[in-house]
Each structure stands twice: as C-alpha cells, then as structure tokens.
Coordinates of C-alpha atoms and ligand atoms in Angstrom, one line a residue:
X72 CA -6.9 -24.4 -18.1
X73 CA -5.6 -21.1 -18.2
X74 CA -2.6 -20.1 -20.9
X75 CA 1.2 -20.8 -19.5
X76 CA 3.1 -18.4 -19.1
X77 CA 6.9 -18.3 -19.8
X78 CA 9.2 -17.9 -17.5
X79 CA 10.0 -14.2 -18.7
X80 CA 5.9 -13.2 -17.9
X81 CA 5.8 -14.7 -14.8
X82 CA 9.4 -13.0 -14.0
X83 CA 7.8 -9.5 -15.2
X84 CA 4.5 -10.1 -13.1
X85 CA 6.8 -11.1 -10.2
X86 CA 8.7 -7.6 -10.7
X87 CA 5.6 -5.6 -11.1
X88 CA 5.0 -6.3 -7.2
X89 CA 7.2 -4.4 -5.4
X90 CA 7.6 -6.9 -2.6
X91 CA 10.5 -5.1 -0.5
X92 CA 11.1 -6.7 2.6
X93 CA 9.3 -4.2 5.1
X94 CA 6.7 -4.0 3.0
X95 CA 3.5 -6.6 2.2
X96 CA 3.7 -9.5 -0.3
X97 CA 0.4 -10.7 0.2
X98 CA -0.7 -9.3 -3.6
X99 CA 2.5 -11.7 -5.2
X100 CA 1.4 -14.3 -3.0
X101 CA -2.3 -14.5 -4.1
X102 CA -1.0 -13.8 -7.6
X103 CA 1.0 -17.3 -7.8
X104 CA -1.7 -19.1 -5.8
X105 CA -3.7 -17.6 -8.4
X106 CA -1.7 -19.0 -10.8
X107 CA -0.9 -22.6 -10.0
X108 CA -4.5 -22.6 -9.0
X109 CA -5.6 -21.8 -12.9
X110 CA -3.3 -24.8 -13.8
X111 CA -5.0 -27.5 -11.1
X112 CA -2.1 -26.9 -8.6
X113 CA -3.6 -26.9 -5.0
X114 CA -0.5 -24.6 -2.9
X115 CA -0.6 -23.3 0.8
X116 CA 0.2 -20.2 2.0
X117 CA 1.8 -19.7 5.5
X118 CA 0.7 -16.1 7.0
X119 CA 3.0 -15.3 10.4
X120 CA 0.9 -14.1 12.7
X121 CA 3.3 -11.1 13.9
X122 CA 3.2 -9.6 10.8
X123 CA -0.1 -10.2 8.9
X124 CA 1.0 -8.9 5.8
X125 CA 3.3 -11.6 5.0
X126 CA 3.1 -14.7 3.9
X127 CA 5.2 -17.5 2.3
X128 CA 3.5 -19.8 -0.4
X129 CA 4.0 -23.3 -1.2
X130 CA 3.0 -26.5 -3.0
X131 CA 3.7 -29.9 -3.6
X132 CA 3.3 -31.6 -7.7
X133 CA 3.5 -35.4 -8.1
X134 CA 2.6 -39.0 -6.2
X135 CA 1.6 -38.0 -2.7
X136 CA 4.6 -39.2 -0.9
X137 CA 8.1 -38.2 0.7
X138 CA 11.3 -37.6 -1.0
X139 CA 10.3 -34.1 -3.3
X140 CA 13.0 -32.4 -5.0
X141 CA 12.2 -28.7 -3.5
X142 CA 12.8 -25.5 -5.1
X143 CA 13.5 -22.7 -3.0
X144 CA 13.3 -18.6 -3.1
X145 CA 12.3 -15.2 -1.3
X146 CA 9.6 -13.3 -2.4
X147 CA 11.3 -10.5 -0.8
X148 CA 13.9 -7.4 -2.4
X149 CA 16.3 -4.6 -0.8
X150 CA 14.9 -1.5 -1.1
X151 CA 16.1 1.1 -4.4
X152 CA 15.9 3.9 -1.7
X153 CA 18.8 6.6 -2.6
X154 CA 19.8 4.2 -5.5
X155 CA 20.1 5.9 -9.1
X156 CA 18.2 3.5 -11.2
X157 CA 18.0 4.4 -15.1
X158 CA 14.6 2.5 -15.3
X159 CA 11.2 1.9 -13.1
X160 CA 12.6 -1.0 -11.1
X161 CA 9.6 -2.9 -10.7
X162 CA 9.4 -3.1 -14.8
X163 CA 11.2 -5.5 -16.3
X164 CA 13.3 -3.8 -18.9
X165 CA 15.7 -5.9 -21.3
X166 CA 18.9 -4.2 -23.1
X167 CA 21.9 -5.2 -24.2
X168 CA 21.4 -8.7 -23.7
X169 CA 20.0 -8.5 -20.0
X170 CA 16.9 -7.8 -18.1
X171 CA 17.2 -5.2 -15.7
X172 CA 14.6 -4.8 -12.6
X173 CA 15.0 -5.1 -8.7
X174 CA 15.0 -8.9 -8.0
X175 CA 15.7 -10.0 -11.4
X176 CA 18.9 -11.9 -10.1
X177 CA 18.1 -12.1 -6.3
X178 CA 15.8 -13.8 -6.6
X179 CA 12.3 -13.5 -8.5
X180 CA 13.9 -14.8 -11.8
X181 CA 14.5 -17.9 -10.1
X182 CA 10.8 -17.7 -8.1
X183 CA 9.9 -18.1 -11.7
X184 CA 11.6 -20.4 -13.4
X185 CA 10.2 -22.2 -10.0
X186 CA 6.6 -21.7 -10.6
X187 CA 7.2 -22.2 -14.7
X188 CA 8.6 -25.7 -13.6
X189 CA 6.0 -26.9 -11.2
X190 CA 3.0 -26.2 -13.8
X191 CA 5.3 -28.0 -16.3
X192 CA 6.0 -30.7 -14.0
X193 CA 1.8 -31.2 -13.3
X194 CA 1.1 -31.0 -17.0
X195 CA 3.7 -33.7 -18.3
X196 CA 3.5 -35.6 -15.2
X197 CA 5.9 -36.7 -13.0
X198 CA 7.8 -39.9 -11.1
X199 CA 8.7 -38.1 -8.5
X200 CA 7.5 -35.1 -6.7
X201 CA 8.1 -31.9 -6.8
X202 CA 7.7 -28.8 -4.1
X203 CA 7.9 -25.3 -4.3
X204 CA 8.5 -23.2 -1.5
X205 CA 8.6 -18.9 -1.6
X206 CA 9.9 -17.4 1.8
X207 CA 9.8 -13.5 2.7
X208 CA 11.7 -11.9 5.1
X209 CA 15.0 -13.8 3.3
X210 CA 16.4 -10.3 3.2
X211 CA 16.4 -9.1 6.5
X212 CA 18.3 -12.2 8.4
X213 CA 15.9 -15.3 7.0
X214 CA 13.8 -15.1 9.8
X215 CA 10.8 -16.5 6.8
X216 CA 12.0 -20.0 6.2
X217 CA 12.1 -21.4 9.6
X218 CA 8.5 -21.3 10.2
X219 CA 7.9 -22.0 6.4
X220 CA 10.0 -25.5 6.6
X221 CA 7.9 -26.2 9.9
X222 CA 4.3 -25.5 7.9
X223 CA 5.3 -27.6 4.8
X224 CA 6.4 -30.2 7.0
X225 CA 3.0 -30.5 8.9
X226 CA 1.2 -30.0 5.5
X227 CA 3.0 -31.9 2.7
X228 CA 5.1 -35.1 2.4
X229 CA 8.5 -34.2 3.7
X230 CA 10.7 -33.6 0.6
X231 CA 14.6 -34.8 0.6
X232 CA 16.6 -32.7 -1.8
X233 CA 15.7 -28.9 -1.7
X234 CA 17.7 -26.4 -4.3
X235 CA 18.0 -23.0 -3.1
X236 CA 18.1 -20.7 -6.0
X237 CA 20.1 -17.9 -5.3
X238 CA 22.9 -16.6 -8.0
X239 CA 25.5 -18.5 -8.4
X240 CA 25.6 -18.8 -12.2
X241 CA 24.2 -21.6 -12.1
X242 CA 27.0 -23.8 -10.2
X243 CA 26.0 -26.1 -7.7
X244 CA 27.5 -24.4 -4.4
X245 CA 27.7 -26.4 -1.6
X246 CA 28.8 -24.2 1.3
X247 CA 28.4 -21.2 2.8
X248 CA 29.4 -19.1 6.1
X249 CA 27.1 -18.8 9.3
X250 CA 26.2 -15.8 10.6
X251 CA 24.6 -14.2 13.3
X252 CA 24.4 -10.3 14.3
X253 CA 23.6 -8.4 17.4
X254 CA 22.0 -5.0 17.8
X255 CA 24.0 -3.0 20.6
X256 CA 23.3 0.2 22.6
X257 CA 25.1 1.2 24.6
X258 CA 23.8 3.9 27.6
X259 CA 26.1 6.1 29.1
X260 CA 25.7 9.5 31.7
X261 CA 26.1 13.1 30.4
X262 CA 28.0 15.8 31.2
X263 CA 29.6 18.5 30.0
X264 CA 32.6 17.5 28.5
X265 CA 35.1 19.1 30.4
X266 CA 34.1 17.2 33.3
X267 CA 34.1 14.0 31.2
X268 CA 35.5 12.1 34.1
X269 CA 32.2 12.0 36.2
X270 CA 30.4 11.2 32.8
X271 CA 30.2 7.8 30.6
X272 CA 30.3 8.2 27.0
X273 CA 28.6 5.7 25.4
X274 CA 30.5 6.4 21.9
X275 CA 34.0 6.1 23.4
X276 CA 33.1 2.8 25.5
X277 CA 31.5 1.7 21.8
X278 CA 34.5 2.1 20.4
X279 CA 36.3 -0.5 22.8
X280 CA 33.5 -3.2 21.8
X281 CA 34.6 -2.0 17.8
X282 CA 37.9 -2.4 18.6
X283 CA 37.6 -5.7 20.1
X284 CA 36.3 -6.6 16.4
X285 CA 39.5 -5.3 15.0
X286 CA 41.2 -7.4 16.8
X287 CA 39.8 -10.6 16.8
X288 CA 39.5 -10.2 12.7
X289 CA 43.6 -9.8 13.0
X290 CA 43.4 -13.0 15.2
X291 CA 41.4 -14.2 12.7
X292 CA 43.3 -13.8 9.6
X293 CA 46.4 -15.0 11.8
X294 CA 45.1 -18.7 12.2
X295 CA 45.9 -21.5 9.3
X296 CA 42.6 -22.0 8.2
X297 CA 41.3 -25.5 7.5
X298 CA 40.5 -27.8 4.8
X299 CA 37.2 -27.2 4.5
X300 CA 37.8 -23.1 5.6
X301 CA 40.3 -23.3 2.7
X302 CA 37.9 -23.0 0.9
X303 CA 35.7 -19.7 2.0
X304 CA 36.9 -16.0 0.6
X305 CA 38.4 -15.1 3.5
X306 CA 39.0 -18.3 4.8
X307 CA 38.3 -17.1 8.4
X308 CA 35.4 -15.5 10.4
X309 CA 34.9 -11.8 10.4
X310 CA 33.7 -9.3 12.8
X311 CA 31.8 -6.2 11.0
X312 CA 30.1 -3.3 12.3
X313 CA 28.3 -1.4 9.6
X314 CA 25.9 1.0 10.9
X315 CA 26.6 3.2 14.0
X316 CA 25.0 6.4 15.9
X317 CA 25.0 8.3 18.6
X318 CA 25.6 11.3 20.6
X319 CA 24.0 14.7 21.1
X320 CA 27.0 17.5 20.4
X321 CA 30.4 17.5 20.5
X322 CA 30.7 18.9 24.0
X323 CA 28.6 16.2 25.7
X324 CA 29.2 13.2 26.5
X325 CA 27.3 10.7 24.8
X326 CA 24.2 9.1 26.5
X327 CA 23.4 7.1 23.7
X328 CA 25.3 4.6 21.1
X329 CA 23.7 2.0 18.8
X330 CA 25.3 -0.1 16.7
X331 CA 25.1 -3.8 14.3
X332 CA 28.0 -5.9 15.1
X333 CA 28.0 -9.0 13.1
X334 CA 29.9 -12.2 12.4
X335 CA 30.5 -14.2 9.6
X336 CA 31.8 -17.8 11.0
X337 CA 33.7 -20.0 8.8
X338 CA 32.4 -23.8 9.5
X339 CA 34.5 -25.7 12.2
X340 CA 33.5 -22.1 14.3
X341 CA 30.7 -21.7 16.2
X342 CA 28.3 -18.8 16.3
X343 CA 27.3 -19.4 19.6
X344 CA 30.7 -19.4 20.8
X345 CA 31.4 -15.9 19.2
X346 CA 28.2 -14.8 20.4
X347 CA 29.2 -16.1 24.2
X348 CA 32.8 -14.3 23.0
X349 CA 31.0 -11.2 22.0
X350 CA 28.9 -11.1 25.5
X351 CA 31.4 -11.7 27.8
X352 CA 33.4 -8.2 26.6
X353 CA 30.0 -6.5 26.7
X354 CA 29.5 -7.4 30.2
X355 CA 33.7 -6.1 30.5
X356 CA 32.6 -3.2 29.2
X357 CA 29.7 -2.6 31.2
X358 CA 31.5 -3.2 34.1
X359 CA 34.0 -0.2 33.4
X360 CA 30.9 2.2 32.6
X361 CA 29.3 0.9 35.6
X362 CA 32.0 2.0 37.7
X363 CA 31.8 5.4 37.0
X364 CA 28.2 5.7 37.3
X365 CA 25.6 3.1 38.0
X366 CA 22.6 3.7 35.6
X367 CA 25.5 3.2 32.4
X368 CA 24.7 -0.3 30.7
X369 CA 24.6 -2.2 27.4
X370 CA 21.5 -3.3 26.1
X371 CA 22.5 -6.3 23.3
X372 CA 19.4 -8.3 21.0
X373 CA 20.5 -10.6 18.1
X374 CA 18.8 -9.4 15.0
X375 CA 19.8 -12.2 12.8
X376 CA 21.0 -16.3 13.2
X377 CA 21.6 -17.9 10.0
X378 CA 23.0 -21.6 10.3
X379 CA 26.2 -22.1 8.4
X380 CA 26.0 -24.8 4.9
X381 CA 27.8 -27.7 5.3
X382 CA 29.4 -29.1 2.4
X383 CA 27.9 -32.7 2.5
X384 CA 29.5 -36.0 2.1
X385 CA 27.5 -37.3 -1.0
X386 CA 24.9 -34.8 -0.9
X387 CA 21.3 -35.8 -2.6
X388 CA 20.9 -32.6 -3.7
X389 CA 24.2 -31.7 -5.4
X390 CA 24.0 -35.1 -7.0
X391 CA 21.0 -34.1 -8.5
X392 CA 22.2 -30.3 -9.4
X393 CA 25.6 -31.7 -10.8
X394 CA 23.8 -34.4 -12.6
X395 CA 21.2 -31.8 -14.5
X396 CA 24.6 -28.9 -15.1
X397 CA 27.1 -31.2 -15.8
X398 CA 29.7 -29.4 -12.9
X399 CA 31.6 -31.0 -11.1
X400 CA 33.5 -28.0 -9.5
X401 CA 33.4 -27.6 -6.0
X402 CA 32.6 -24.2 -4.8
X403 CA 31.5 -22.4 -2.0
X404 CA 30.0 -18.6 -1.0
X405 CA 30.2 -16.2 1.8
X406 CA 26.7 -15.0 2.1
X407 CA 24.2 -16.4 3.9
X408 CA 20.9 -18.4 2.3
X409 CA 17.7 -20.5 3.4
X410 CA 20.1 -23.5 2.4
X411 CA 21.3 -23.9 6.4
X412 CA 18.0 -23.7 7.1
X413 CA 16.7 -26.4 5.1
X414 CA 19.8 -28.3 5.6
X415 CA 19.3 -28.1 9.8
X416 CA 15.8 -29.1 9.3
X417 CA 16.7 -32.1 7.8
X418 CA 16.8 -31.4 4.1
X419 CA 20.0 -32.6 1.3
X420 CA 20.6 -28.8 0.0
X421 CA 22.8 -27.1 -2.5
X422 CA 22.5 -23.5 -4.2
X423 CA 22.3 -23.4 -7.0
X424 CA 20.8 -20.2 -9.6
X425 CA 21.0 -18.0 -12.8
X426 CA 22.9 -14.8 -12.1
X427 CA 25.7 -13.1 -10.5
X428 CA 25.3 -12.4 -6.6
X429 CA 27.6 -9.0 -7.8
X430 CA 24.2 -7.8 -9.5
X431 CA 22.0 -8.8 -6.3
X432 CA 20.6 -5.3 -4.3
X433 CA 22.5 -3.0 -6.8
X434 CA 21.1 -0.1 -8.6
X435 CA 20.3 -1.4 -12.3
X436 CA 20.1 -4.7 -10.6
X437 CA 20.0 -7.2 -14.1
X438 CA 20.1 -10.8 -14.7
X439 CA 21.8 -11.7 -18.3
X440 CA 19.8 -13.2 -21.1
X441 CA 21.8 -16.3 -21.0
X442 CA 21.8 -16.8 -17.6
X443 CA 18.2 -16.7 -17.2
X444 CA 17.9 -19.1 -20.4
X445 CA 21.0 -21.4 -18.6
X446 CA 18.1 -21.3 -15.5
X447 CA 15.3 -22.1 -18.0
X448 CA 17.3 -25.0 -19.7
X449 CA 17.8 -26.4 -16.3
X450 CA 14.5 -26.3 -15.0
X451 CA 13.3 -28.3 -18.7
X452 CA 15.9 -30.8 -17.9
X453 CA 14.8 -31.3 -14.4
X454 CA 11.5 -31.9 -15.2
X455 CA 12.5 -34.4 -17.5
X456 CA 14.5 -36.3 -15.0
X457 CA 11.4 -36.1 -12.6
X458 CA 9.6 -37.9 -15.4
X459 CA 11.9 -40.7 -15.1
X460 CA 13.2 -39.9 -19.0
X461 CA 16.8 -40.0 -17.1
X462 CA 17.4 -41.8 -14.1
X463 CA 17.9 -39.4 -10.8
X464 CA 20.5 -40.0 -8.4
Ligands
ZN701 ZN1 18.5 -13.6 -2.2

C-alpha cells in the first residue's frame, strides 16, 4: 500500500492542476484514480464524448449493495484571468490562519476531504457503503453531473443519501433556487442612422427584452412570497442580464446584439414557465423588427438548466448531515449546485461543506484553517458512523 495522504496533500496536489472549466482535467482525474488505485480502491471514470478532455471520476467503498452515502464535488474552477492574485493560484499557500489557492473553498478542499474519507473508509472498513463522485463542467451551468449520475447508476449500486460539498460552513443547507439561462442575439438591418426608420437596431429592440426583465423583477419583488420562498435571499425569482454586445459605430444601426438573460426561480415557480414567459416576448419582439424588415430575427439557445433543491420532508441525507454537525438550523442558498441534480435523479441530498461561498471564484480565493479542519472532523466522524460505531439514521 502506498502512504496516505492528509487531507491538506491531497488538497495541494488537487490545486497544483489547474483544472479550469474550459480547460482538460484528465491529469487530476488519472491522479485520484491513481490514488485510490494505490490504496485497493477500484473507481470509474466517465469521459463525455463531446469533449474528450473531460472526465468525471467515481467509486464505490463497502458491501456491494444500494443505499451509499455519496459525496459530491467538481473538479472544475473559474478562471483567475484579470484577477490580482498575491500568490501562484494553483499553490496552495497558508497565512494567517487560511489556505489560499483557486478552488481551495469551491470546491477541491472538499474533493479532498472526499478522497481522504473513502481510503479511510476501505482501510477501517465499513457497514455501509460509501461513493464518491467528481463532476467537471459544475462551473459552467452543471452540464457534468447529469451524465455522471446516469454512469454511476449503470455501474455501481444506486446510493440513497448524496452530500454535495459546496461552502456552506459546514451547515446542512437544504434548499436552493432553480435556474436556467438563455443566450440571445438578436439580428437587426443597417442603415445609416439618420434613416433609422427603414433600419432595425438590434441594440434598441434588446433593450425592450432587458426591460421586460426590469419589470418582471418589480413584479417579482411585489408578490407575498411563500412559506418555503420565505426563506430564499430575495425571496422571489430574478431576471439578470450580465453580459451584453453589440453594434458597429454609433451612426449605424445595429445588426447585431447578444446577450445572457437568466433566471433565478424561487421553488413553487417554474423555469419552464419563465422560459415559455421569456419566449413568448421574444417572438413579440421579433414580430415588431420583422415589420420593418423581414430578414430582422432573434436567435435564443438555453446555455444552462439547473433543477431547483427542494427542501425535503425528512430528508435521509440531512438526517445524516445534522446527525454528524449537530445543526439543526434550517437554511437555504441562492446559487445553484449538483444537489437538484442528484435530488431529480432520485437521490436524498443536502449541501453541506467547509468554507464561505463569499471566498468561491475571488481573487485570493482561501478556505480558513478551521473550516477545513471543521470538514476534516466531519469526514472522521462519518466514517465512524459508516462503521456502525454510531447508529445512522
Ligand atoms: Zn462549486
């Protein structure tokens, strides 16, 4: 057998590749197969066949048979493009109490506390089973897990309770908003300005679809929100646009504009029904370029769809988190995670990880000394329960 690493070495080796999201993770991936291989741990890798450089990994520890406790992460990080970093990113640095590095709290220092607790979990032996599971693509609209969660089903013995490590300082969070995005461009006719009349500006019809999202976030924050709604920050769905371009000069009117308009929905909303919302004033639109000149049209792709979490009644899986933390709060997040995912595939699932989602894809991106030892503690405990030392839920 080769030597165990701790958590902080496999957390530095996972730094040292720097797996951002456009780029390959094939060298990480054969690293932890590598790995859990050198410790007896058999593990599968998942390659998508669009995009050969990228695989997800995982692996299953314990009796052959259903009802795994699975831990979940991305291999992948936002770029540090533009980003004034004070260290080498992809080095783990610690000072003043934290490690800094690109991924350190979203999400490679739970990837391995992960990996730490699997090899733990096949050395001492375990009651029940547990899985391991490392996505990529998490980053750019968790387009990874789906096809993942379909592999490991055909592979392994379907696990029931699957903890998706993103920061949340360790509280078991239960909830968090749908969303689902759509890449617009808009084609218009050019002209010379002065004869704007006979032209379609795709900019200034744009701005009618952006204004649109203006208004329904008014609408929005208008409505009484819910029980359950209550309890998202803001407690109502939101319309963004964050990226927009266009034009040629100032003097012609635009042919092209392209932007990201995107929706957060609060549960007890439906994404498709904003997205059917969203298309029917796209085709309103249209029709007004159209009728000043008949090549003017929107072109509209969705370039992410991530299920909403729903807070379960009794969940497995925050039964098991709130039995290992000890927190009984209830809480609930407005990004997005692989937990929907899991959840709609079948899967009890919870979030639950060391670090601050304020640190995740910032320059000097850190994870605190304590947090990642409150992670470590966790995972020891855990493995203990699987042992049957303390009864599990
Ligand atoms: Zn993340």
């Amino acid at each position: 057998m080769a030597a165990k690493l701790t958590p902080l070495e496999i957390m530095a080796k996972l730094i040292s590749f720097p797996t951002v999201s456009r780029d390959t993770n094939l060298p990480l991936v054969d690293w932890v197969q590598e790995y859990l291989s050198s410790h007896g741990i058999e593990s599968h890798r998942w390659v998508d066949p669009e995009q050969p450089h990228k695989a997800a990994v995982f692996a299953h520890v314990g009796p052959w048979e259903e009802g795994a406790v699975v831990l979940s992460g991305h291999t992948d990080v936002v770029p540090v493009d533009g980003q004034p970093w004070d260290t080498d990113p992809f080095t783990v640095v610690e000072k003043d109490g934290k490690y800094f590095g690109r991924g350190t709290c979203d999400m490679k220092g739970f990837d391995a506390l992960a990996i730490w607790a699997l090899v733990e979990a096949h050395t001492q032996g375990v009651i029940r089973p547990l899985q391991l599971a490392l996505s990529f693509d998490e980053e750019i609209g968790c387009t990874g897990a789906p096809p993942m969660i379909e592999a490991m089903q055909q592979v392994l013995p379907k696990g029931s309770a699957v903890i998706v490590g993103e920061p949340s300082m360790m509280q078991a969070v239960t909830g968090h908003k749908g969303g689902t995005g759509f890449a617009t461009h808009l084609v218009g006719f050019e002209v010379h300005s002065s004869l704007m009349h006979t032209g379609v500006s795709a900019i200034m019809q744009g701005a009618k679809l952006i204004d649109w999202a203006n208004q329904q976030n008014s609408a929005n924050m208008a409505k009484e929100p819910g029980e359950v709604q209550a309890m998202f920050t803001p407690p109502w769905t939101t319309c963004h646009v964050g990226m927009i371009e266009g034009g040629t000069a100032h003097n012609i009117t635009a042919k092209d504009c392209r932007f990201m308009m995107d929706f957060r929905v609060v549960p007890g909303e439906s994404p498709g029904d904003w997205e059917a919302a969203y298309l029917q004033k796209v085709r309103e639109v249209e029709a007004d370029m159209q009728a000043i000149h008949p090549d003017a049209r929107i072109d509209v792709s969705k370039h992410f769809d991530v299920p909403g979490l729903v807070p379960e009644q009794n969940g497995e899986a925050e039964a098991l988190v709130r039995r290992v933390t000890g927190d009984n709060g209830s809480h609930v997040v407005s990004y997005g995670t692989e937990a929907g995912q899991f959840q709609q595939a079948g899967y009890s699932a919870v979030i639950c990880g060391p670090g601050d989602i304020a640190q995740a894809h910032q320059p000097n991106e850190y994870i605190t000394v304590a947090q990642f030892d409150a992670g470590h503690d966790f995972m020891r405990k855990l493995v203990e329960k699987l042992g049957g030392y303390f009864p599990l839920p």
